[in-house]
Coordinates of C-alpha atoms in Angstrom, one line a residue:
Chain A
M1 CA 0.0 -0.1 0.0
A2 CA 0.9 3.3 -0.9
D3 CA 2.4 5.8 1.8
K4 CA 0.1 8.3 2.1
V5 CA 0.4 12.4 2.2
L6 CA -2.2 14.4 3.2
I7 CA -2.0 18.1 0.7
Y8 CA -2.2 21.0 2.8
S9 CA -1.8 23.7 0.4
R10 CA -4.3 24.5 -2.6
F11 CA -1.7 23.3 -5.8
P12 CA -3.0 23.1 -8.8
K13 CA -3.1 18.9 -9.9
S14 CA -0.5 19.3 -12.7
M15 CA 1.6 19.9 -10.0
M16 CA 1.3 17.2 -8.1
A17 CA 1.1 14.7 -10.7
R18 CA 4.1 13.3 -9.9
F19 CA 3.9 12.7 -6.6
A20 CA 0.4 11.5 -6.9
E21 CA 2.7 8.0 -8.7
R22 CA 4.5 7.1 -5.7
F23 CA 1.7 8.2 -2.5
E24 CA -1.9 7.8 -1.7
L25 CA -2.3 11.9 -1.9
L26 CA -5.4 13.4 0.0
D27 CA -5.7 16.7 -0.7
T28 CA -7.6 19.4 1.2
G29 CA -7.6 22.0 -1.6
G30 CA -6.6 24.2 1.3
K31 CA -9.1 23.7 2.5
P32 CA -9.4 23.0 6.3
A33 CA -8.4 19.2 6.5
C34 CA -10.6 17.9 9.3
E35 CA -13.9 19.2 7.5
L36 CA -12.2 17.1 4.2
F37 CA -11.2 13.9 6.3
S38 CA -12.6 11.9 9.2
A39 CA -10.3 11.7 12.2
D40 CA -9.5 8.3 11.9
E41 CA -8.0 9.2 8.4
L42 CA -6.1 11.8 9.9
S43 CA -4.6 10.5 12.8
G44 CA -2.6 7.5 10.5
I45 CA -1.0 10.9 8.6
R46 CA 2.9 10.9 8.6
A47 CA 3.8 13.5 6.2
L48 CA 2.1 16.6 5.0
L49 CA 3.5 18.9 1.6
T50 CA 2.7 22.0 2.1
A51 CA 3.1 25.9 0.5
G52 CA 6.1 27.2 2.7
G53 CA 3.8 30.8 2.9
T54 CA 0.4 28.5 4.3
P55 CA 0.2 29.4 8.5
L56 CA 0.9 25.8 10.0
G57 CA 1.4 26.4 13.5
A58 CA 1.0 23.5 16.5
E59 CA -2.5 23.4 16.7
A60 CA -2.7 22.1 13.3
M61 CA -0.8 20.2 13.9
E62 CA -2.4 18.7 16.7
L63 CA -4.3 17.2 14.1
F64 CA -2.3 15.0 13.5
P65 CA -0.6 12.9 16.3
K66 CA 1.7 10.5 14.3
L67 CA 3.1 13.5 12.1
G68 CA 6.6 12.8 11.4
A69 CA 7.5 15.1 8.0
I70 CA 6.1 18.8 7.0
V71 CA 7.5 19.0 3.1
C72 CA 7.2 22.6 1.8
Y73 CA 6.8 23.1 -2.3
G74 CA 9.7 25.5 -2.4
T75 CA 12.3 27.5 -0.5
G76 CA 10.3 29.1 1.9
Y77 CA 8.8 27.7 5.2
D78 CA 7.8 31.9 7.2
G79 CA 4.5 29.6 7.5
V80 CA 5.8 26.6 9.8
D81 CA 6.2 27.4 13.6
L82 CA 9.6 25.2 13.5
K83 CA 9.8 25.8 17.4
A84 CA 6.8 23.5 17.3
A85 CA 7.6 20.8 14.9
A86 CA 11.2 20.3 16.5
A87 CA 9.0 19.9 20.1
R88 CA 6.9 17.7 18.6
N89 CA 10.5 16.5 17.1
I90 CA 8.4 16.9 13.1
A91 CA 10.9 16.8 10.3
V92 CA 10.8 20.3 8.3
G93 CA 12.0 19.8 4.6
H94 CA 11.6 22.7 1.8
S95 CA 13.7 22.8 -1.9
P96 CA 16.7 25.1 -1.4
G97 CA 17.8 26.6 -4.7
A98 CA 15.5 24.9 -7.2
N99 CA 13.2 28.3 -7.9
A100 CA 16.1 30.4 -7.1
A101 CA 17.0 31.5 -11.1
S102 CA 13.4 31.6 -11.8
V103 CA 12.7 34.2 -9.0
A104 CA 16.1 36.0 -9.4
D105 CA 14.2 36.0 -13.4
I106 CA 11.0 37.5 -11.9
A107 CA 12.9 40.0 -10.1
M108 CA 14.7 41.3 -12.9
T109 CA 11.8 41.0 -15.2
L110 CA 10.3 43.2 -12.6
M111 CA 12.6 45.9 -12.5
L112 CA 13.1 46.5 -16.3
A113 CA 9.2 45.7 -16.8
T114 CA 9.0 49.0 -14.2
T115 CA 12.1 51.0 -14.7
R116 CA 11.7 51.2 -18.2
R117 CA 8.1 51.8 -17.6
I118 CA 6.6 48.6 -20.3
L119 CA 3.2 48.5 -19.2
V120 CA 3.3 52.2 -20.1
A121 CA 4.7 51.4 -23.7
D122 CA 2.7 48.7 -24.4
Q123 CA -0.1 51.0 -24.0
Y124 CA 1.4 53.6 -25.8
V125 CA 1.4 52.2 -28.5
R126 CA -1.7 49.2 -28.6
S127 CA -3.7 52.6 -28.0
G128 CA -2.5 54.5 -31.1
D129 CA -1.6 57.2 -29.6
W130 CA 2.0 56.5 -30.4
A131 CA 0.7 56.8 -34.2
A132 CA -1.1 60.1 -33.5
S133 CA 2.4 61.5 -31.7
R134 CA -0.3 62.7 -28.6
Q135 CA 2.6 63.2 -25.9
S136 CA 3.1 60.8 -23.1
P137 CA 4.4 62.4 -19.6
M138 CA 5.0 58.3 -18.5
M139 CA 7.1 58.1 -21.5
R140 CA 9.8 60.6 -20.7
P141 CA 13.7 58.8 -20.5
Q142 CA 14.8 57.6 -17.6
A143 CA 18.6 56.1 -15.5
G144 CA 19.4 53.3 -17.3
M145 CA 21.0 50.0 -16.3
P146 CA 24.6 51.8 -16.5
G147 CA 26.0 52.6 -13.5
R148 CA 22.6 52.5 -12.1
R149 CA 23.2 52.0 -8.0
I150 CA 21.1 48.4 -7.3
G151 CA 20.9 47.0 -4.0
V152 CA 20.3 43.6 -3.1
Y153 CA 18.8 43.1 0.4
G154 CA 19.3 39.3 1.2
M155 CA 22.4 37.6 -0.1
G156 CA 21.2 33.6 -0.6
E157 CA 20.5 31.9 -3.5
I158 CA 18.8 34.3 -4.9
G159 CA 20.5 37.9 -3.4
R160 CA 23.3 36.2 -5.0
K161 CA 21.7 35.5 -9.1
I162 CA 19.9 38.9 -8.7
A163 CA 24.1 40.2 -8.2
A164 CA 24.9 38.5 -10.6
R165 CA 22.4 39.5 -13.2
C166 CA 22.6 43.2 -12.3
A167 CA 26.6 43.3 -12.8
A168 CA 26.1 42.0 -16.3
F169 CA 24.1 44.4 -17.1
E170 CA 27.5 47.3 -16.3
S171 CA 25.3 48.2 -12.7
E172 CA 27.0 48.8 -9.6
V173 CA 25.9 46.0 -7.0
G174 CA 25.3 46.7 -3.3
Y175 CA 24.0 44.3 -0.3
F176 CA 22.5 44.2 3.1
S177 CA 22.4 40.9 5.1
R178 CA 23.6 39.5 8.6
T179 CA 26.7 38.0 7.1
K180 CA 28.9 39.9 5.5
Y181 CA 30.0 37.9 2.2
D182 CA 33.4 37.5 -0.3
L183 CA 31.7 38.4 -3.1
P184 CA 32.6 41.3 -5.5
Y185 CA 30.0 43.7 -4.6
Q186 CA 29.9 46.6 -1.3
Y187 CA 28.3 45.4 1.8
F188 CA 25.9 47.3 3.8
P189 CA 26.3 47.0 7.2
S190 CA 22.3 48.0 7.8
L191 CA 19.2 48.7 4.9
E192 CA 18.8 52.2 6.0
A193 CA 22.5 52.6 4.7
L194 CA 21.7 50.5 1.8
A195 CA 18.5 52.4 0.6
D196 CA 21.0 56.0 1.2
W197 CA 22.5 54.1 -1.4
C198 CA 20.9 52.4 -3.4
S199 CA 17.8 53.8 -6.2
V200 CA 16.9 49.9 -7.1
L201 CA 15.8 48.1 -3.7
M202 CA 15.7 44.3 -4.0
I203 CA 14.3 42.7 -1.6
A204 CA 15.1 39.3 -0.8
V205 CA 16.1 38.2 2.5
R206 CA 14.5 34.7 4.0
A207 CA 11.1 36.0 5.8
G208 CA 10.2 35.7 9.0
A209 CA 9.1 37.5 11.9
E210 CA 12.4 39.4 12.0
T211 CA 11.7 41.0 9.0
Q212 CA 8.2 41.8 9.6
H213 CA 7.4 45.2 8.0
V214 CA 11.1 45.9 7.7
V215 CA 11.2 48.2 4.5
N216 CA 9.1 50.3 6.5
A217 CA 8.1 54.4 5.6
D218 CA 11.7 55.5 6.2
I219 CA 13.3 52.8 4.6
L220 CA 11.2 54.0 1.4
K221 CA 11.9 57.7 1.6
R222 CA 15.6 56.7 1.3
L223 CA 15.6 55.8 -1.6
G224 CA 14.4 58.9 -2.6
A225 CA 12.4 59.9 -5.6
D226 CA 13.9 58.5 -8.3
G227 CA 13.7 55.0 -5.7
Y228 CA 12.3 51.8 -6.7
V229 CA 11.4 48.8 -4.4
V230 CA 11.3 45.0 -5.8
N231 CA 9.7 42.6 -4.1
I232 CA 10.4 38.8 -4.6
S233 CA 10.9 37.6 -0.9
R234 CA 7.1 37.6 1.0
G235 CA 4.8 40.4 1.5
S236 CA 5.1 40.4 5.5
V237 CA 8.8 42.3 4.7
V238 CA 7.2 45.2 3.4
D239 CA 4.6 47.5 5.5
E240 CA 2.0 47.3 2.5
K241 CA 0.0 50.6 3.6
A242 CA 3.8 52.1 4.1
L243 CA 4.5 51.4 0.4
V244 CA 1.2 52.5 -1.5
A245 CA 1.4 56.0 0.5
A246 CA 5.1 55.9 -1.0
L247 CA 4.3 55.2 -4.3
S248 CA 0.9 57.7 -4.5
D249 CA 2.4 60.8 -3.2
K250 CA 5.9 60.0 -5.6
T251 CA 8.0 60.1 -2.0
I252 CA 9.6 56.7 -4.6
A253 CA 9.3 56.2 -8.4
G254 CA 7.9 53.0 -9.0
A255 CA 7.8 49.4 -7.8
G256 CA 7.4 46.1 -8.8
L257 CA 6.0 42.9 -6.8
D258 CA 5.2 39.6 -7.2
V259 CA 4.5 39.0 -3.4
F260 CA 1.9 41.0 -0.8
E261 CA 0.8 41.0 2.8
K262 CA -2.4 38.9 2.3
E263 CA -1.5 36.5 -0.7
P264 CA -4.2 36.4 -3.3
H265 CA -5.1 39.6 -2.5
A266 CA -3.5 43.0 -3.6
P267 CA -5.0 46.1 -2.2
D268 CA -7.1 47.7 -4.0
A269 CA -5.2 50.6 -3.5
L270 CA -1.8 49.3 -4.9
T271 CA -3.4 47.5 -7.8
A272 CA -5.1 51.5 -8.9
L273 CA -1.4 52.9 -9.3
P274 CA 0.3 52.8 -13.0
N275 CA 3.3 52.8 -11.5
V276 CA 3.9 49.2 -10.3
V277 CA 3.3 46.0 -12.7
F278 CA 2.7 43.3 -10.4
A279 CA 2.9 39.8 -10.8
P280 CA 0.6 37.3 -8.6
H281 CA 3.8 35.3 -7.5
I282 CA 5.1 33.5 -9.8
G283 CA 8.3 33.8 -9.1
G284 CA 9.4 30.5 -9.1
H285 CA 6.7 29.7 -11.5
T286 CA 9.2 28.3 -14.9
L287 CA 8.8 24.3 -16.3
D288 CA 12.6 23.7 -14.9
S289 CA 11.6 25.7 -11.7
H290 CA 9.0 23.5 -10.8
V291 CA 10.7 19.6 -12.3
A292 CA 13.5 21.0 -9.6
M293 CA 11.6 21.4 -6.0
Q294 CA 9.7 18.3 -7.1
S295 CA 11.5 16.6 -8.1
C296 CA 13.2 18.0 -4.1
V297 CA 9.6 17.3 -2.4
L298 CA 10.0 13.5 -3.9
A299 CA 13.6 13.0 -2.3
N300 CA 12.0 14.3 1.0
L301 CA 9.7 12.4 1.2
T302 CA 11.0 8.9 -0.2
A303 CA 13.6 9.4 2.4
F304 CA 10.9 10.3 5.3
F305 CA 9.1 7.1 4.4
E306 CA 12.1 5.1 4.8
G307 CA 13.1 6.4 7.5
K308 CA 15.8 8.1 7.1
P309 CA 17.0 12.4 7.7
L310 CA 15.4 14.9 5.2
P311 CA 18.1 15.7 2.5
Y312 CA 16.7 19.0 2.2
A313 CA 15.8 19.6 5.8
V314 CA 15.4 23.5 6.6
R315 CA 18.4 23.9 9.7
S316 CA 17.6 26.3 12.4
T317 CA 18.9 29.1 12.8
Chain B
M1 CA 27.5 84.5 -35.8
A2 CA 26.5 80.7 -34.5
D3 CA 27.2 78.2 -37.4
K4 CA 23.2 76.7 -39.0
V5 CA 22.1 73.2 -38.5
L6 CA 19.2 71.9 -40.1
I7 CA 17.2 69.8 -38.0
Y8 CA 16.0 67.1 -40.5
S9 CA 13.8 64.9 -38.4
R10 CA 11.1 65.1 -36.1
F11 CA 12.9 65.3 -32.3
P12 CA 11.5 66.3 -29.0
K13 CA 12.7 69.8 -27.9
S14 CA 14.5 68.9 -24.9
M15 CA 17.0 66.5 -27.0
M16 CA 17.9 68.9 -28.7
A17 CA 18.8 71.8 -26.0
R18 CA 22.1 71.0 -25.9
F19 CA 22.6 71.7 -29.6
A20 CA 21.0 74.6 -28.8
E21 CA 23.5 76.4 -26.9
R22 CA 25.9 76.0 -29.6
F23 CA 24.3 76.1 -33.1
E24 CA 21.9 78.0 -34.6
L25 CA 19.1 75.3 -35.7
L26 CA 16.4 75.5 -38.5
D27 CA 13.5 72.9 -36.8
T28 CA 11.8 70.9 -40.1
G29 CA 10.3 69.2 -36.9
G30 CA 10.1 66.2 -39.7
K31 CA 8.4 68.7 -42.2
P32 CA 9.6 69.1 -45.8
A33 CA 12.1 71.7 -45.4
C34 CA 11.4 73.5 -48.6
E35 CA 7.7 74.6 -47.1
L36 CA 9.1 75.9 -43.6
F37 CA 12.3 77.6 -45.1
S38 CA 13.2 79.9 -48.1
A39 CA 15.8 78.4 -50.6
D40 CA 17.4 81.0 -50.1
E41 CA 18.5 79.4 -46.1
L42 CA 18.3 76.1 -47.4
S43 CA 20.8 77.1 -50.1
G44 CA 23.0 78.2 -47.3
I45 CA 23.0 75.0 -44.5
R46 CA 25.6 73.1 -44.6
A47 CA 24.7 70.6 -41.7
L48 CA 22.3 68.2 -41.3
L49 CA 21.5 66.8 -38.1
T50 CA 18.7 63.5 -38.6
A51 CA 17.6 60.4 -36.9
G52 CA 19.2 57.8 -38.4
G53 CA 15.9 55.8 -40.2
T54 CA 14.4 58.5 -41.7
P55 CA 14.8 58.3 -45.9
L56 CA 16.9 60.6 -46.9
G57 CA 18.3 60.5 -50.6
A58 CA 19.7 62.4 -53.3
E59 CA 16.9 64.4 -54.2
A60 CA 16.8 65.4 -51.1
M61 CA 20.1 65.9 -50.2
E62 CA 20.0 68.3 -53.5
L63 CA 18.0 71.0 -51.3
F64 CA 20.9 71.5 -50.3
P65 CA 23.8 72.5 -52.5
K66 CA 26.4 73.6 -49.5
L67 CA 25.8 70.4 -47.9
G68 CA 29.0 68.7 -46.3
A69 CA 27.8 67.0 -43.4
I70 CA 24.9 64.5 -42.5
V71 CA 24.8 63.8 -38.8
C72 CA 22.5 61.0 -37.4
Y73 CA 21.3 60.9 -33.6
G74 CA 22.2 57.6 -32.6
T75 CA 23.3 54.5 -34.5
G76 CA 21.7 53.6 -37.2
Y77 CA 22.2 55.3 -40.6
D78 CA 19.8 53.4 -42.4
G79 CA 17.8 55.8 -43.9
V80 CA 20.9 57.7 -45.7
D81 CA 22.1 57.4 -48.8
L82 CA 25.6 56.3 -48.6
K83 CA 26.5 56.2 -52.0
A84 CA 24.6 59.6 -52.6
A85 CA 26.6 61.4 -49.5
A86 CA 29.8 60.0 -50.9
A87 CA 29.1 61.0 -54.5
R88 CA 28.4 64.6 -53.5
N89 CA 31.6 64.1 -51.0
I90 CA 29.5 64.6 -48.3
A91 CA 30.5 63.5 -44.9
V92 CA 28.0 60.9 -42.5
G93 CA 28.1 60.5 -38.7
H94 CA 26.4 58.5 -36.2
S95 CA 27.2 57.9 -32.3
P96 CA 28.2 54.1 -32.2
G97 CA 27.9 52.5 -28.8
A98 CA 26.1 55.2 -26.9
N99 CA 22.9 53.2 -27.0
A100 CA 24.8 50.3 -27.1
A101 CA 23.5 49.8 -23.3
S102 CA 20.2 50.9 -22.8
V103 CA 19.2 49.1 -26.4
A104 CA 20.5 45.8 -25.4
D105 CA 18.4 46.3 -21.9
I106 CA 15.5 46.8 -23.9
A107 CA 15.7 43.8 -25.8
M108 CA 16.4 42.1 -22.2
T109 CA 13.6 43.7 -21.2
L110 CA 11.3 42.4 -24.0
M111 CA 12.7 39.2 -23.7
L112 CA 11.6 38.5 -20.1
A113 CA 8.7 40.7 -20.6
T114 CA 7.4 38.4 -23.4
T115 CA 8.7 34.9 -21.8
R116 CA 7.1 35.9 -18.0
R117 CA 4.6 37.1 -19.4
I118 CA 4.2 39.8 -17.4
L119 CA 1.7 42.0 -19.0
V120 CA -1.3 39.0 -18.5
A121 CA 0.2 38.5 -15.1
D122 CA -0.3 42.0 -13.7
Q123 CA -3.9 42.2 -15.3
Y124 CA -4.6 39.3 -13.7
V125 CA -3.6 40.6 -10.3
R126 CA -5.0 44.5 -11.0
S127 CA -8.1 42.6 -12.3
G128 CA -8.9 40.9 -9.2
D129 CA -8.9 37.6 -11.1
W130 CA -6.1 36.2 -8.8
A131 CA -7.9 37.5 -5.5
A132 CA -10.9 35.1 -7.1
S133 CA -8.5 31.9 -8.0
R134 CA -10.1 31.9 -11.2
Q135 CA -7.6 30.4 -13.8
S136 CA -6.2 31.4 -16.5
P137 CA -4.1 29.1 -19.0
M138 CA -2.0 32.3 -20.3
M139 CA -0.4 32.0 -16.6
R140 CA 1.2 27.9 -17.1
P141 CA 4.6 28.0 -16.2
Q142 CA 6.9 28.6 -19.2
A143 CA 10.4 27.5 -19.5
G144 CA 12.7 29.8 -18.1
M145 CA 16.6 31.1 -18.5
P146 CA 18.7 28.6 -17.2
G147 CA 19.6 26.5 -19.7
R148 CA 17.4 28.0 -22.3
R149 CA 19.1 28.9 -26.0
I150 CA 19.0 32.4 -26.9
G151 CA 20.0 32.9 -30.7
V152 CA 21.9 36.6 -31.5
Y153 CA 21.5 37.5 -35.5
G154 CA 24.5 40.8 -35.4
M155 CA 27.1 40.5 -33.2
G156 CA 27.9 44.3 -33.1
E157 CA 28.4 46.3 -30.1
I158 CA 24.2 45.4 -29.3
G159 CA 24.8 42.1 -30.2
R160 CA 27.4 41.3 -27.3
K161 CA 26.0 43.2 -24.4
I162 CA 22.9 41.0 -25.1
A163 CA 25.1 38.3 -25.1
A164 CA 26.3 39.0 -22.1
R165 CA 23.0 39.9 -20.6
C166 CA 22.2 36.8 -21.7
A167 CA 24.7 34.3 -20.0
A168 CA 24.0 36.3 -16.9
F169 CA 21.0 34.6 -16.6
E170 CA 22.5 31.1 -17.1
S171 CA 21.4 30.7 -21.1
E172 CA 22.8 29.4 -23.5
V173 CA 23.8 31.8 -26.4
G174 CA 24.5 31.1 -29.7
Y175 CA 24.9 33.8 -32.4
F176 CA 24.8 34.2 -36.4
S177 CA 26.8 37.3 -37.9
R178 CA 29.0 38.0 -41.2
T179 CA 31.9 37.2 -39.3
K180 CA 32.9 34.9 -36.4
Y181 CA 34.4 36.4 -33.7
D182 CA 36.6 35.4 -31.1
L183 CA 34.0 34.5 -28.7
P184 CA 32.4 32.5 -26.1
Y185 CA 29.3 31.7 -27.6
Q186 CA 28.3 29.4 -30.6
Y187 CA 28.9 30.3 -33.7
F188 CA 26.0 29.2 -36.9
P189 CA 27.3 29.7 -40.0
S190 CA 23.7 30.9 -41.5
L191 CA 20.2 32.7 -40.0
E192 CA 18.2 29.4 -40.7
A193 CA 20.9 26.6 -38.4
L194 CA 20.7 29.8 -35.9
A195 CA 16.4 29.7 -35.1
D196 CA 17.1 26.1 -35.7
W197 CA 19.0 25.8 -32.8
C198 CA 17.2 29.2 -30.7
S199 CA 14.5 29.7 -29.1
V200 CA 14.8 33.4 -28.7
L201 CA 15.5 35.1 -31.8
M202 CA 17.1 38.9 -31.0
I203 CA 17.5 40.6 -33.5
A204 CA 20.5 43.3 -33.2
V205 CA 21.7 43.1 -37.1
R206 CA 22.8 46.3 -38.7
A207 CA 19.2 47.5 -40.9
G208 CA 20.3 47.7 -44.7
A209 CA 18.9 46.6 -48.0
E210 CA 20.4 43.0 -47.8
T211 CA 18.8 42.7 -44.4
Q212 CA 15.5 43.4 -45.3
H213 CA 13.2 41.0 -44.2
V214 CA 15.6 38.5 -43.5
V215 CA 13.4 37.0 -41.0
N216 CA 10.5 35.4 -43.1
A217 CA 8.1 33.0 -42.9
D218 CA 10.7 30.4 -43.1
I219 CA 12.8 31.5 -40.3
L220 CA 9.2 31.6 -37.7
K221 CA 8.9 28.4 -38.5
R222 CA 12.8 26.9 -37.5
L223 CA 12.0 29.1 -34.2
G224 CA 8.9 26.6 -33.5
A225 CA 6.2 26.4 -31.4
D226 CA 8.2 27.3 -28.2
G227 CA 9.7 30.3 -30.0
Y228 CA 10.1 33.9 -29.4
V229 CA 10.9 36.7 -31.6
V230 CA 12.6 40.1 -30.2
N231 CA 13.6 43.0 -32.7
I232 CA 15.3 46.0 -31.7
S233 CA 16.9 46.5 -34.7
R234 CA 15.1 47.7 -37.8
G235 CA 11.5 46.9 -38.4
S236 CA 13.0 46.0 -42.1
V237 CA 14.6 42.9 -41.1
V238 CA 10.9 41.3 -40.2
D239 CA 8.5 40.6 -42.9
E240 CA 5.8 42.1 -40.6
K241 CA 3.1 40.3 -42.6
A242 CA 4.9 37.1 -41.8
L243 CA 5.2 37.8 -38.1
V244 CA 1.8 38.5 -37.7
A245 CA 0.6 35.1 -38.9
A246 CA 3.1 33.7 -37.3
L247 CA 1.7 34.8 -34.1
S248 CA -1.6 34.0 -35.0
D249 CA -1.5 30.8 -35.7
K250 CA 1.0 29.9 -33.3
T251 CA 3.9 29.2 -35.1
I252 CA 6.0 30.8 -32.9
A253 CA 4.9 31.5 -28.5
G254 CA 5.1 35.1 -29.0
A255 CA 7.3 38.6 -29.4
G256 CA 9.0 41.5 -27.7
L257 CA 9.1 44.5 -30.2
D258 CA 10.3 47.8 -29.6
V259 CA 10.7 49.0 -33.9
F260 CA 8.0 48.5 -36.4
E261 CA 8.2 48.4 -40.7
K262 CA 6.2 51.8 -40.5
E263 CA 6.9 53.9 -37.4
P264 CA 5.6 55.1 -35.8
H265 CA 2.6 53.0 -36.4
A266 CA 2.1 49.1 -35.2
P267 CA -0.7 47.3 -38.1
D268 CA -4.1 46.9 -36.0
A269 CA -3.7 43.0 -36.5
L270 CA -0.2 42.4 -34.7
T271 CA -1.3 45.0 -31.9
A272 CA -4.7 42.9 -31.1
L273 CA -2.2 39.7 -30.2
P274 CA -2.0 38.8 -26.4
N275 CA 1.3 37.6 -27.0
V276 CA 3.0 40.3 -27.9
V277 CA 5.0 43.3 -25.9
F278 CA 5.3 46.5 -28.0
A279 CA 7.5 49.5 -27.1
P280 CA 7.2 52.5 -29.2
H281 CA 10.9 52.6 -30.2
I282 CA 12.6 53.5 -26.6
G283 CA 15.3 50.8 -27.3
G284 CA 17.8 53.6 -26.9
H285 CA 16.0 56.0 -24.7
T286 CA 17.6 56.5 -21.6
L287 CA 19.2 59.7 -19.1
D288 CA 22.5 59.0 -19.9
S289 CA 22.0 56.8 -23.3
H290 CA 20.4 60.3 -24.9
V291 CA 23.8 62.4 -23.6
A292 CA 26.1 59.8 -24.5
M293 CA 24.3 60.2 -28.3
Q294 CA 24.2 64.0 -27.8
S295 CA 28.4 64.1 -27.1
C296 CA 28.9 62.2 -30.0
V297 CA 26.7 64.4 -32.0
L298 CA 28.0 68.0 -30.9
A299 CA 31.8 66.4 -31.5
N300 CA 30.9 65.7 -35.2
L301 CA 29.4 69.0 -35.8
T302 CA 31.9 70.5 -33.7
A303 CA 34.7 69.0 -35.7
F304 CA 33.0 69.9 -39.5
F305 CA 32.8 73.0 -38.9
E306 CA 36.3 74.0 -37.7
G307 CA 37.0 71.9 -41.3
K308 CA 37.8 68.3 -39.0
P309 CA 37.2 64.8 -40.1
L310 CA 34.0 63.7 -38.3
P311 CA 35.4 61.5 -34.9
Y312 CA 32.6 59.4 -34.8
A313 CA 31.2 58.3 -39.2
V314 CA 30.3 56.2 -40.8
R315 CA 32.2 53.4 -42.1
S316 CA 31.3 52.3 -45.6
T317 CA 31.1 48.8 -45.8

């Protein structure tokens, strides 16, 4: 009999196909497990598959008395209460690095689309305004990439890939992270100092309680009127109300956002703004990235059911 | 008395400000010069400033009997009849390389915006479809950049900068140009062979009579159903009717276009398509690029009026 895996978050069926070949899947579709399955069924569950951003606390874990593994699809695990898991000896796994290139690429896409105003440009052509030679203040030339100061917040695998890409665009790259690394980019000892220096802030930090609303009104003000924010980490890192205010009153020039505080909702005050480019949390959403993430999930689940340590375990910090 | 320069194409006033400090400008605003200025005024004109794509043939040159210099704003000079200019001993200048980074960056912007479907993504968030969990077939995961085969057509300064940027995205880079260079990218001896190999064709070739409609139905078919075309060179290089057909019947997946056959017009059949990202020929349109191009123009005009050779002369091939 196939080992059972409860699908705790809402995932498209197509993303689960490879797992269904190896395991018996109990799919909640993101709904409360206790509404869909009997207590008896849940009591036998030893492994969960979840999205890292989905809240999964001590109380939820208690529904599954035999739970031994929480496997996150993707690199993030900010929704999982690691202390509660550790207290119950539940292993937590993720897919480190598997989507790093894909996420770095959406960061670059959002930065270029925002600074080169590609939404406005596309509309200017499609509407016939270009053919009619109508003036568009939004189409005035802006600063380009050579010599632009890009500040990368967080120097994990995604941050490094963003930095390498920006360097190829002939931009200056600086970064802030808890640790100073041996990297050919200027290190700043605080987020404030990085924001004072850079004109584009790329948020690539691992999210958690200590990064909640770290990008606030003060940081945005430091970026200045020519400044841009690109967030591909988690919505929680940015104070979304302060961001709406800064974009509305031109404290900063624009933003590119793949993540939001309450997904899948982006506030109306934000989506009404013309100087933002939005994406629906598709950073890791490429074919190659999904294959790589699924391989990590399969390796984690297989090892767990064989009684081995997870090969892609979350390390407590 | 300041030397006179006739502005032959339509340029925004702001782009002419630095020239107005040094020269007396006769601005046609892109209209026929003979309608705006007397034959007497035109007969004294020794230097023209034009956009490289604006047609400027032998007949037009005859309006200016004392013409000694045609200076193009930007890198292109495909509109200028070089043979006619040479026959009359008119020097032709341009701004080589000054906008190369800016143009390469719009190529990258268009490629990423198209392959990651950023217009659809932005609309999916703004419309509320994401919040309502509505399915969108256009948002299905696509191939990412790592390992993607990017074919660069033309290996001048812009092509090289595109290639370097693509390499930083962990893509494979190949190219076709008349000359094989000592570069770390795979060389293909024909455009056909490059199109067979790559999934994104970046058109960065210098336009001219010999490149007219070189990217035709056959080349597009070779790119295949997962293929993309990005054109930041000139509209004339692509057979626009064949492109509309290939995009409509899904012979290729999409396109990113900064240039068109008859600017500023993009055909309705093209602008109606959802799988294209458009820009209104803004490749060289950044602040730093304009400053660099203006410096080339000033250097060319100053040298000419001092009786010296143009420092940024077009070399006949």
